[in-house]
XYZ file of C-alpha atoms in Angstrom:
685
model
C -0.149 -0.217 0.343
C 1.204 3.221 -0.731
C 1.938 5.154 1.926
C -0.297 8.372 2.089
C 2.984 10.585 3.063
C 3.893 10.007 -0.674
C 0.824 10.657 -1.616
C 0.673 13.984 -1.403
C 3.938 15.749 -2.901
C 2.024 13.896 -5.954
C -0.811 15.138 -5.042
C -0.330 18.492 -4.776
C 2.122 18.303 -7.462
C -0.736 16.724 -9.851
C -3.123 20.017 -9.199
C 0.015 22.209 -9.385
C 0.412 21.083 -13.429
C -3.603 21.445 -13.602
C -3.391 25.007 -12.001
C -0.550 26.189 -14.928
C -2.388 24.291 -17.591
C -4.862 26.410 -17.495
C -3.957 29.377 -16.739
C -1.306 29.035 -20.286
C -4.723 27.199 -21.736
C -6.938 30.626 -21.223
C -4.153 33.271 -21.383
C -3.222 31.458 -25.367
C -7.082 32.511 -25.276
C -6.697 36.121 -24.875
C -3.302 36.879 -26.822
C -6.101 34.221 -30.168
C -8.141 37.494 -29.549
C -5.961 40.370 -28.956
C -4.550 40.681 -32.840
C -1.463 40.936 -31.736
C 0.731 38.117 -33.310
C 2.455 36.019 -30.413
C 4.541 32.526 -29.255
C 4.146 30.102 -26.593
C 6.729 29.486 -24.163
C 6.811 26.709 -20.811
C 7.574 28.759 -18.370
C 8.102 33.007 -18.437
C 11.283 33.688 -19.196
C 12.028 36.022 -16.305
C 10.334 33.630 -14.279
C 12.899 33.663 -10.891
C 13.490 30.352 -10.294
C 13.934 29.864 -14.144
C 17.048 33.547 -14.079
C 18.808 31.403 -11.702
C 18.406 27.977 -13.328
C 18.729 28.548 -16.909
C 22.089 27.868 -17.803
C 20.789 23.964 -16.586
C 18.333 24.006 -19.152
C 18.250 26.263 -22.097
C 20.804 24.157 -23.962
C 17.844 20.679 -23.455
C 15.446 22.615 -24.729
C 16.961 23.756 -28.109
C 17.178 19.698 -29.377
C 13.281 20.304 -28.657
C 11.937 19.003 -32.231
C 10.036 21.914 -33.044
C 11.847 24.874 -30.193
C 13.332 26.867 -32.622
C 11.204 29.186 -33.495
C 10.044 30.006 -29.481
C 12.924 28.798 -27.439
C 15.749 31.854 -28.245
C 12.597 34.044 -25.867
C 13.615 31.355 -22.918
C 17.545 33.489 -21.976
C 17.142 36.102 -20.631
C 19.183 38.346 -22.282
C 17.099 37.764 -26.302
C 15.860 41.982 -25.413
C 20.585 42.710 -26.481
C 21.096 39.780 -28.330
C 18.395 39.379 -30.515
C 17.703 43.277 -30.734
C 15.114 44.290 -33.353
C 15.785 40.730 -35.276
C 12.720 38.905 -32.902
C 10.712 41.734 -34.152
C 11.570 40.814 -37.851
C 10.583 36.735 -37.090
C 7.220 38.096 -36.189
C 7.106 41.106 -39.380
C 5.723 42.591 -36.864
C 6.633 46.099 -34.461
C 4.649 44.591 -31.121
C 4.106 40.680 -30.302
C 3.099 38.401 -27.366
C 5.255 36.200 -26.118
C 1.969 33.960 -23.869
C 3.184 32.046 -20.926
C 1.147 30.062 -17.777
C 2.533 33.540 -15.231
C 1.156 34.759 -17.692
C 1.094 37.634 -21.489
C 3.798 39.734 -22.299
C 3.754 42.183 -24.538
C 6.863 43.589 -26.925
C 6.577 47.259 -28.548
C 9.298 48.179 -30.894
C 6.577 50.704 -32.116
C 6.632 54.726 -31.563
C 3.190 55.206 -32.348
C 2.417 52.334 -30.051
C 4.409 53.467 -27.724
C 3.467 57.129 -27.028
C 0.109 56.253 -27.027
C 0.992 54.406 -23.357
C 3.414 56.197 -21.842
C 1.133 59.010 -22.241
C -2.131 57.134 -21.139
C -0.099 56.891 -17.584
C -3.501 54.972 -15.911
C -4.526 52.738 -19.152
C -0.752 51.668 -18.805
C 0.653 51.333 -15.575
C 3.754 50.867 -14.173
C 3.931 47.685 -12.872
C 6.033 49.289 -8.780
C 5.517 45.488 -7.609
C 9.398 45.324 -10.242
C 10.613 47.478 -8.181
C 10.378 46.356 -4.383
C 14.381 46.191 -4.793
C 15.079 50.010 -4.662
C 12.866 50.291 -1.540
C 16.514 49.220 0.307
C 15.658 52.403 2.550
C 12.408 53.902 1.734
C 9.878 54.485 -1.012
C 9.827 57.017 -3.435
C 9.188 58.651 -7.088
C 10.635 55.782 -8.809
C 8.415 52.853 -7.799
C 5.474 54.239 -6.465
C 2.245 54.960 -9.433
C -0.489 57.121 -8.898
C -1.095 59.773 -6.533
C 1.982 58.253 -4.171
C 3.412 58.601 -7.342
C 2.734 61.977 -8.020
C 3.136 63.783 -4.888
C 7.026 61.911 -4.877
C 7.187 64.112 -8.125
C 6.033 67.954 -6.641
C 8.545 67.139 -4.035
C 11.653 65.976 -5.624
C 11.136 67.988 -9.544
C 11.974 71.144 -7.481
C 15.569 71.034 -8.315
C 15.666 69.652 -11.753
C 15.749 73.469 -13.527
C 17.998 74.979 -16.240
C 19.133 77.439 -13.791
C 20.815 74.582 -11.325
C 22.804 73.120 -14.387
C 25.138 75.451 -14.067
C 26.687 73.728 -11.082
C 26.110 70.180 -12.687
C 28.756 71.791 -15.422
C 30.886 72.826 -13.032
C 31.253 70.075 -11.458
C 31.222 67.889 -14.119
C 34.072 69.508 -15.991
C 35.684 70.688 -13.272
C 36.023 65.699 -12.241
C 36.428 65.729 -15.986
C 39.713 67.026 -15.273
C 40.702 65.227 -11.867
C 39.745 62.405 -13.262
C 41.571 62.842 -17.268
C 44.775 63.661 -14.528
C 44.583 60.215 -13.220
C 45.028 58.456 -16.105
C 48.068 59.466 -18.212
C 49.073 61.308 -15.260
C 50.250 64.458 -13.707
C 52.768 64.988 -17.262
C 49.961 63.831 -19.164
C 51.984 61.983 -21.264
C 49.169 59.352 -22.166
C 51.918 56.555 -22.938
C 49.616 54.571 -20.327
C 46.639 51.216 -20.978
C 43.554 52.266 -18.454
C 41.807 48.765 -17.993
C 39.386 50.978 -15.639
C 37.843 52.936 -17.591
C 34.251 51.593 -16.470
C 34.707 51.828 -13.316
C 35.913 55.274 -13.487
C 33.578 56.895 -15.423
C 31.129 55.748 -12.297
C 33.394 56.817 -10.414
C 32.780 60.122 -12.239
C 29.887 60.466 -11.855
C 29.294 58.748 -8.133
C 30.987 62.290 -7.337
C 29.752 64.629 -9.787
C 25.741 63.250 -7.661
C 27.463 64.005 -4.573
C 28.933 67.376 -4.919
C 26.722 68.655 -7.272
C 23.341 66.791 -5.401
C 24.266 66.797 -1.704
C 27.268 69.234 -1.313
C 29.605 66.330 -0.934
C 32.604 67.505 -2.961
C 34.675 63.287 -2.346
C 38.105 63.052 -4.670
C 40.742 60.925 -6.608
C 44.197 58.850 -4.986
C 46.059 61.772 -6.733
C 43.683 64.434 -4.661
C 44.001 63.706 -1.316
C 46.794 64.871 -0.225
C 45.248 68.154 0.041
C 44.358 70.078 1.892
C 41.971 72.277 0.946
C 38.189 71.360 1.581
C 35.097 72.957 0.900
C 31.450 72.598 2.799
C 31.197 69.378 3.140
C 34.297 67.581 2.407
C 34.677 66.549 5.809
C 32.929 63.291 5.038
C 35.279 62.526 2.182
C 38.297 62.447 3.972
C 40.674 59.652 4.308
C 39.909 59.455 8.332
C 36.690 58.032 9.945
C 34.619 60.269 11.863
C 32.904 58.871 14.741
C 30.444 56.668 15.056
C 30.918 54.940 11.775
C 33.560 51.938 10.363
C 33.742 54.111 7.087
C 34.588 56.719 5.134
C 31.614 58.113 2.866
C 32.110 57.282 0.028
C 33.776 54.185 0.344
C 30.899 53.382 2.709
C 28.932 54.318 -0.826
C 31.302 52.835 -3.354
C 31.295 49.535 -1.887
C 27.440 49.584 -1.142
C 27.243 50.701 -5.327
C 28.978 47.923 -5.770
C 27.380 44.252 -3.709
C 23.787 46.570 -4.916
C 22.096 42.712 -5.927
C 22.707 41.211 -2.599
C 21.420 44.073 -0.955
C 18.263 44.251 -3.148
C 17.907 40.908 -3.221
C 18.572 38.782 0.704
C 16.322 39.927 3.171
C 18.149 41.811 5.602
C 18.199 40.238 8.147
C 19.755 37.285 6.451
C 23.467 39.818 5.378
C 23.149 40.876 8.495
C 23.931 37.030 9.473
C 25.371 35.440 7.497
C 29.138 34.681 7.170
C 30.615 35.552 4.288
C 32.165 38.362 3.621
C 30.922 39.579 0.805
C 27.689 39.803 3.113
C 29.097 41.392 5.124
C 31.127 43.818 3.308
C 27.323 44.318 2.058
C 25.617 44.925 4.590
C 28.328 47.377 6.915
C 28.325 49.194 3.286
C 24.265 49.330 3.710
C 24.037 50.755 7.232
C 27.637 52.920 6.802
C 25.728 55.060 4.507
C 22.683 55.502 5.511
C 23.892 56.594 8.532
C 25.276 59.229 6.685
C 22.125 59.791 4.658
C 20.897 60.243 8.503
C 23.266 62.788 9.986
C 22.738 64.752 6.493
C 19.234 65.094 6.812
C 19.601 65.727 9.793
C 21.880 68.532 9.565
C 19.671 69.973 6.544
C 16.857 70.561 8.664
C 18.381 71.718 11.067
C 19.701 74.123 8.347
C 16.077 75.053 6.729
C 14.954 75.242 10.192
C 17.019 78.349 10.675
C 15.779 79.736 7.956
C 19.623 79.159 6.013
C 19.737 77.501 3.242
C 22.086 75.869 0.074
C 24.172 77.432 -3.315
C 23.758 75.027 -6.145
C 21.014 72.406 -6.935
C 20.058 70.640 -3.317
C 18.582 67.424 -3.382
C 18.351 66.731 -0.016
C 17.324 70.332 0.616
C 14.574 70.339 -1.960
C 13.029 66.511 0.295
C 13.913 68.079 3.838
C 11.168 71.887 2.683
C 8.967 69.180 0.716
C 8.882 66.310 4.140
C 6.995 70.030 5.961
C 10.241 71.747 7.142
C 10.332 75.240 7.234
C 11.797 78.464 9.438
C 8.140 79.586 10.344
C 6.502 75.561 10.902
C 6.656 74.758 14.563
C 7.958 71.073 15.664
C 5.355 68.664 16.298
C 5.622 67.522 20.007
C 5.695 63.795 19.503
C 9.351 64.899 18.693
C 8.760 61.935 16.511
C 9.002 62.629 12.696
C 9.872 66.152 14.370
C 7.434 67.526 11.207
C 6.043 71.097 11.185
C 2.535 70.607 11.671
C 0.836 70.702 8.828
C -0.628 68.094 7.268
C 0.177 64.538 6.751
C -0.597 63.894 3.385
C 2.018 67.102 2.151
C 4.648 64.869 4.381
C 7.116 62.748 3.183
C 8.044 60.222 5.774
C 11.864 60.619 6.844
C 12.160 57.598 5.221
C 11.090 58.113 1.808
C 13.231 61.290 2.657
C 16.591 58.941 2.467
C 14.715 56.141 -0.007
C 14.817 59.291 -2.729
C 18.169 60.022 -1.776
C 19.198 56.664 -2.133
C 17.503 56.456 -6.193
C 18.584 59.474 -7.054
C 22.334 58.380 -6.581
C 21.008 54.939 -7.801
C 19.227 55.560 -10.649
C 21.498 59.423 -10.988
C 25.197 58.218 -11.461
C 24.872 55.506 -13.292
C 22.959 56.349 -16.546
C 25.825 58.772 -17.696
C 28.325 56.906 -16.132
C 27.668 54.028 -19.127
C 26.910 57.126 -21.592
C 30.099 58.570 -21.456
C 32.568 54.905 -21.169
C 30.400 53.749 -23.984
C 31.074 56.756 -25.887
C 34.454 57.302 -25.138
C 34.862 53.025 -26.815
C 32.865 53.984 -30.313
C 35.386 56.684 -30.799
C 38.250 55.112 -30.555
C 36.589 52.289 -32.752
C 36.191 55.660 -34.884
C 38.959 57.970 -35.622
C 37.289 59.310 -37.930
C 34.392 60.289 -35.320
C 36.859 61.147 -33.008
C 37.863 63.682 -35.086
C 35.108 65.823 -35.940
C 33.635 65.780 -32.851
C 37.767 67.294 -30.604
C 37.001 69.952 -34.446
C 33.577 70.862 -33.927
C 34.650 71.071 -29.821
C 37.678 73.959 -31.100
C 35.353 75.967 -32.839
C 33.147 77.002 -30.180
C 35.563 76.750 -27.166
C 38.867 77.769 -29.452
C 41.933 78.517 -27.067
C 39.861 79.192 -23.500
C 41.183 77.024 -20.611
C 37.845 75.290 -19.162
C 37.693 77.421 -15.806
C 36.373 80.405 -18.849
C 34.462 77.791 -20.727
C 30.389 79.149 -20.158
C 27.880 77.020 -19.495
C 24.578 79.493 -21.237
C 26.855 79.428 -24.378
C 29.124 76.638 -24.721
C 26.501 73.762 -24.092
C 23.888 74.870 -25.920
C 26.542 74.611 -28.865
C 27.829 71.288 -28.026
C 24.276 69.791 -26.948
C 23.837 70.614 -31.157
C 26.946 70.055 -32.658
C 29.281 66.452 -33.481
C 29.316 66.318 -29.453
C 25.384 65.594 -29.110
C 25.627 63.568 -31.566
C 27.927 60.956 -30.237
C 26.044 61.250 -27.073
C 22.883 60.516 -28.799
C 23.907 58.128 -30.821
C 25.939 56.443 -28.166
C 22.256 56.285 -26.252
C 20.523 54.911 -29.957
C 22.978 51.906 -29.554
C 22.716 51.381 -25.776
C 20.224 52.872 -23.530
C 20.776 53.632 -19.729
C 17.748 50.706 -20.406
C 16.711 48.158 -22.749
C 13.240 48.166 -21.849
C 11.393 50.168 -20.100
C 7.795 48.216 -18.017
C 4.892 49.591 -18.212
C 1.620 46.400 -17.726
C -2.681 46.622 -17.419
C -4.019 46.554 -14.292
C -5.845 42.975 -14.000
C -9.363 43.353 -14.399
C -8.920 46.024 -17.607
C -7.603 45.046 -20.896
C -6.412 48.203 -23.477
C -7.019 48.547 -26.291
C -4.364 50.924 -29.088
C -3.901 51.911 -32.246
C -1.463 49.739 -34.546
C -0.961 50.025 -37.907
C -4.333 52.196 -38.419
C -6.306 48.966 -36.969
C -7.175 47.871 -33.688
C -5.505 45.146 -30.826
C -6.159 44.806 -27.438
C -4.331 43.874 -24.448
C -4.807 41.155 -22.611
C -5.407 42.844 -18.358
C -2.680 41.427 -16.149
C 0.039 41.654 -18.997
C 2.953 42.994 -18.602
C 4.605 45.657 -21.677
C 7.738 46.131 -22.801
C 9.056 49.807 -24.316
C 12.181 47.417 -26.628
C 14.809 50.392 -26.448
C 17.045 48.923 -27.693
C 14.847 48.175 -31.199
C 12.941 50.778 -31.930
C 16.238 52.032 -32.257
C 16.889 50.029 -34.071
C 13.303 50.222 -36.250
C 14.844 51.049 -39.928
C 10.541 53.246 -40.382
C 12.359 55.502 -38.337
C 16.045 56.127 -38.734
C 18.232 57.104 -41.349
C 20.151 54.750 -42.866
C 22.515 54.159 -45.145
C 26.390 51.877 -46.230
C 27.986 51.054 -43.709
C 30.953 52.356 -42.841
C 33.696 50.711 -44.409
C 35.965 48.649 -41.845
C 40.106 50.139 -41.063
C 41.123 46.783 -41.262
C 40.334 43.688 -44.045
C 38.200 40.887 -41.295
C 40.681 38.215 -44.735
C 43.722 39.700 -42.047
C 42.247 37.570 -38.830
C 40.151 35.647 -39.508
C 42.740 33.014 -39.619
C 43.516 33.957 -34.769
C 40.752 31.709 -33.406
C 41.256 33.520 -29.633
C 41.225 36.020 -27.885
C 42.832 37.226 -25.230
C 40.129 39.270 -22.802
C 41.131 39.372 -18.945
C 43.105 41.000 -17.972
C 46.291 42.036 -17.065
C 47.967 42.331 -13.896
C 51.016 43.249 -15.577
C 50.090 45.284 -19.406
C 52.597 43.545 -21.901
C 52.624 42.090 -25.222
C 53.503 38.174 -23.688
C 50.152 38.744 -22.009
C 48.052 35.382 -22.543
C 44.721 35.686 -20.119
C 41.268 33.960 -21.178
C 40.207 33.813 -24.328
C 37.031 33.945 -26.232
C 35.960 33.365 -30.120
C 36.818 35.670 -32.108
C 33.637 36.398 -34.620
C 33.865 35.294 -37.262
C 33.883 37.369 -40.521
C 30.176 37.781 -41.603
C 28.566 38.642 -44.249
C 28.614 42.132 -44.585
C 26.023 44.620 -46.120
C 28.725 45.688 -49.408
C 28.759 41.988 -50.450
C 26.423 41.832 -53.720
C 22.626 40.450 -52.586
C 23.184 41.032 -48.339
C 19.761 43.010 -49.165
C 19.067 44.117 -45.640
C 22.040 47.137 -45.517
C 20.057 49.567 -42.800
C 19.724 46.314 -40.535
C 23.664 46.207 -40.024
C 24.262 49.384 -40.478
C 21.192 50.567 -37.740
C 23.411 48.446 -35.429
C 26.675 50.675 -35.948
C 27.676 53.617 -34.436
C 27.034 56.167 -36.993
C 26.642 60.168 -34.959
C 26.797 61.886 -38.746
C 23.481 60.342 -39.000
C 21.862 62.913 -36.317
C 23.451 65.775 -38.905
C 21.078 67.565 -40.028
C 23.467 69.592 -42.639
C 26.495 68.064 -43.424
C 28.037 71.086 -44.360
C 27.575 72.843 -41.258
C 30.053 73.740 -38.654
C 29.774 74.198 -34.762
C 30.908 78.152 -35.122
C 27.186 78.693 -37.602
C 25.058 76.319 -34.888
C 22.250 78.104 -32.756
C 22.064 79.218 -29.403
C 18.856 76.885 -28.360
C 16.857 77.838 -25.385
C 16.682 75.128 -23.352
C 13.861 76.439 -20.927
C 12.556 73.660 -19.252
C 14.462 70.703 -21.227
C 14.442 68.941 -17.743
C 10.853 67.907 -18.025
C 8.865 65.727 -19.245
C 8.137 66.357 -22.459
C 10.553 68.204 -23.217
C 12.859 66.601 -26.695
C 15.741 64.777 -26.165
C 17.032 66.402 -28.804
C 19.102 69.873 -29.946
C 16.848 71.266 -32.602
C 19.916 71.412 -35.119
C 20.312 67.382 -34.801
C 18.224 64.701 -36.198
C 15.078 64.835 -33.692
C 12.744 61.520 -34.117
C 9.514 60.931 -34.006
C 7.949 61.022 -31.081
C 8.203 57.164 -29.273
C 11.057 55.996 -31.688
C 14.150 57.910 -28.706
C 13.063 57.021 -25.513
C 16.764 56.591 -23.674
C 15.455 58.582 -20.839
C 12.064 57.037 -21.811
C 8.271 59.075 -22.357
C 5.402 60.978 -21.233
C 4.587 61.609 -16.914
C 7.890 59.260 -16.505
C 9.859 60.702 -18.126
C 13.192 60.413 -16.384
C 13.815 63.309 -14.484
C 17.532 63.585 -14.308
C 17.505 63.789 -17.943
C 19.141 66.885 -18.714
C 21.406 66.532 -15.518
C 22.867 63.646 -16.353
C 22.942 65.239 -20.613
C 24.648 68.508 -18.993
C 27.363 65.748 -17.464
C 28.502 64.008 -20.370
C 28.596 67.033 -23.064
C 31.221 68.723 -20.314
C 33.113 64.929 -19.690
C 33.032 64.424 -23.218
C 34.064 67.999 -24.545
C 36.708 68.389 -21.901
C 38.449 65.267 -23.075
C 38.285 65.707 -26.154
C 39.994 68.803 -26.682
C 43.334 67.911 -25.683
C 43.249 63.650 -25.764
C 42.229 61.298 -28.918
C 41.163 57.962 -27.700
C 42.465 54.985 -28.263
C 41.934 51.482 -28.484
C 45.261 49.494 -26.593
C 46.922 46.607 -28.258
C 49.140 46.116 -25.979
C 48.078 42.455 -26.257
C 48.869 42.242 -30.178
C 52.441 44.686 -30.464
C 54.372 46.106 -28.314
C 54.805 49.693 -27.947
C 58.118 49.964 -29.421
C 56.879 47.288 -32.754
C 53.801 49.559 -33.205
C 56.153 52.038 -33.660
C 58.506 50.612 -36.202
C 54.867 50.098 -38.924
C 54.343 52.184 -41.324
C 51.615 54.946 -39.485
C 49.228 54.341 -42.000
C 50.007 50.846 -43.072
C 48.887 47.044 -43.129
C 50.882 45.821 -39.616
C 49.683 48.829 -38.048
C 46.344 48.211 -39.529
C 45.995 44.279 -38.491
C 46.863 44.822 -34.810
C 43.983 47.862 -34.151
C 42.170 45.367 -36.014
C 42.621 42.927 -32.978
C 41.757 44.803 -30.514
C 38.522 46.109 -32.946
C 37.362 43.118 -33.436
C 37.800 42.476 -29.489
C 35.284 45.482 -28.331
C 32.887 44.761 -31.418
C 32.372 40.941 -29.615
C 32.215 42.191 -25.999
C 29.759 45.011 -26.250
C 27.433 41.883 -28.940
C 28.156 38.823 -25.775
C 29.526 40.432 -23.428
C 26.925 42.578 -22.127
C 24.267 42.266 -19.491
C 21.733 44.115 -17.354
C 21.383 44.346 -13.583
C 20.467 47.703 -13.132
C 21.157 49.070 -16.487
C 23.476 47.200 -19.306
C 27.336 47.275 -18.667
C 29.511 45.288 -20.250
C 30.082 42.125 -18.324
C 32.029 39.906 -19.682
C 35.983 42.097 -20.318
C 36.815 44.474 -20.878
C 38.185 46.748 -23.846
C 40.831 49.274 -22.485
C 42.027 52.576 -23.420
C 44.476 54.448 -24.111
C 44.355 58.084 -24.041
C 47.161 59.862 -25.990
C 48.046 64.515 -26.420
C 46.608 64.633 -29.984
C 48.941 65.371 -32.211
C 50.165 61.842 -31.160
C 47.725 59.530 -31.848
C 49.308 56.369 -33.005
C 45.407 54.692 -35.062
C 44.844 57.953 -36.805
C 43.529 55.677 -39.666
C 42.258 58.012 -43.224
């Protein structure tokens, strides 16, 4: 006789499978009625258990007969790997993935994107996806509806054009410090830099810490400087009483280990015996202490009626919480808020929560844009030269401390510098999928290609930025740029080193990845798909409306409310795609608050670096400096060496990217060099 103990789990499994089957049948039925192309999957791609185990099951599923049409959608990175190709397989710019858990709509159509972002109540943000960013409290990112409007009203005042002057000045300062850190005080620029991604992250943290919170952070070569401005005490090498980490170490370590803090329960992270968890917990606690101290100091300042010059994000949050000079404190002493309506306040946790999300979301966007812009320019010397010409035309011979925000920033935005920023954000948007949803119990209609389609209730929606930005309906394209080197010259190399060496040398042997095979490029006759291939290429010139126009004739633009949700992402002197076709900062009511902050920072940093230096791919792994010096300046041997570095960079951009919070290169690093202008080694014509 079979034991009841054994029958119970079998019975539960049967009930579960029946429930899954019924749910899948129901979702297939609604998909059929929607009028939207769809494919059925056995499991939801972003199910947590599947995310942890998919590498075990995918190879087996790929061997299943008939799986070729759907198995690729089970790879959590398919959004990046497939990009617009996934839409081409449906011959449609919208499609549904039908799973037992829910339906999931993917969108690469500008008109549909615009409908979704403007109908906020019909297509709300799925806030359950954002619980992980509530580490310190609810915030403007993790809320929806009336609560979000309340947060937005309080957090948006600092993001004005007036305050971007401070962002500009601090970005110029930090860019000069970063380039000094790279090239040394002698400025020779003969160093290979493997840490460009990490250093641009550091720069962006420095900018937002200073511009937003009044804390000036320093680079290693600045640590000995004794002169300090307001807030710099938190950056000192010494650890203040009551702390175990310096401010910059607490913040940097927290962001490096943010996944552990987000995914693990606090009680488990606190008690875990593993060192990495202990480090993550300590940084979480320490940065929370610093923010609470900053909050208390700002609260006292506001009560006294004092004000701080500049952006002062913390001051805006404190005032929004109800603290004013004429608002008496509550008697309970708990929150110490003034006597205003509770519904108009932010709680202490919400203040710290918003401060944290400003730093978390703000620094990665700008840092990634700077990093990948430099990498793309290193891979495209002709575009880099055109950028430098525009910078020279705009800034002349003036020193950096004479660069003017009101005039220079706007002209940079409308020049080739702005075109490079726009093109990088087109190719690698900070978030490659913007999440939306339909409410439970409320299906929604959309106009698509002149007909109505129905999005089922409870549908998850992804506005696929990486695909929309490559949709040939919206983007000018032509023949791909000819390569500087011949693929035949390197096709016999089967593997390339990618690991970061401890010491840079031409004899370094690291871990390897396959060299990309010689593609069937669009220059080949009969390719027939020029636009698709070219739209995957970095071509900032596509943004220039008049190729004959130089930066010194560009108009100075009025940027009134450019940081607001209805502003445009590009300058009037550059290409302006249809609404919904270019959405690196989202669009509509929930467009990124810090868009203009990030744009100003990126423009300033690129201008500082490229005014004085050229960025090039480092080739240390394939030839020493002495060997390169012996090669003909424009000869095939030098091109071949550079081509190996370029092919490796292309492979990593294609296969080495992964999304955690934003998409970044996570399977390797591309080393770069920053050399004085006029001393370029790979300035191929």
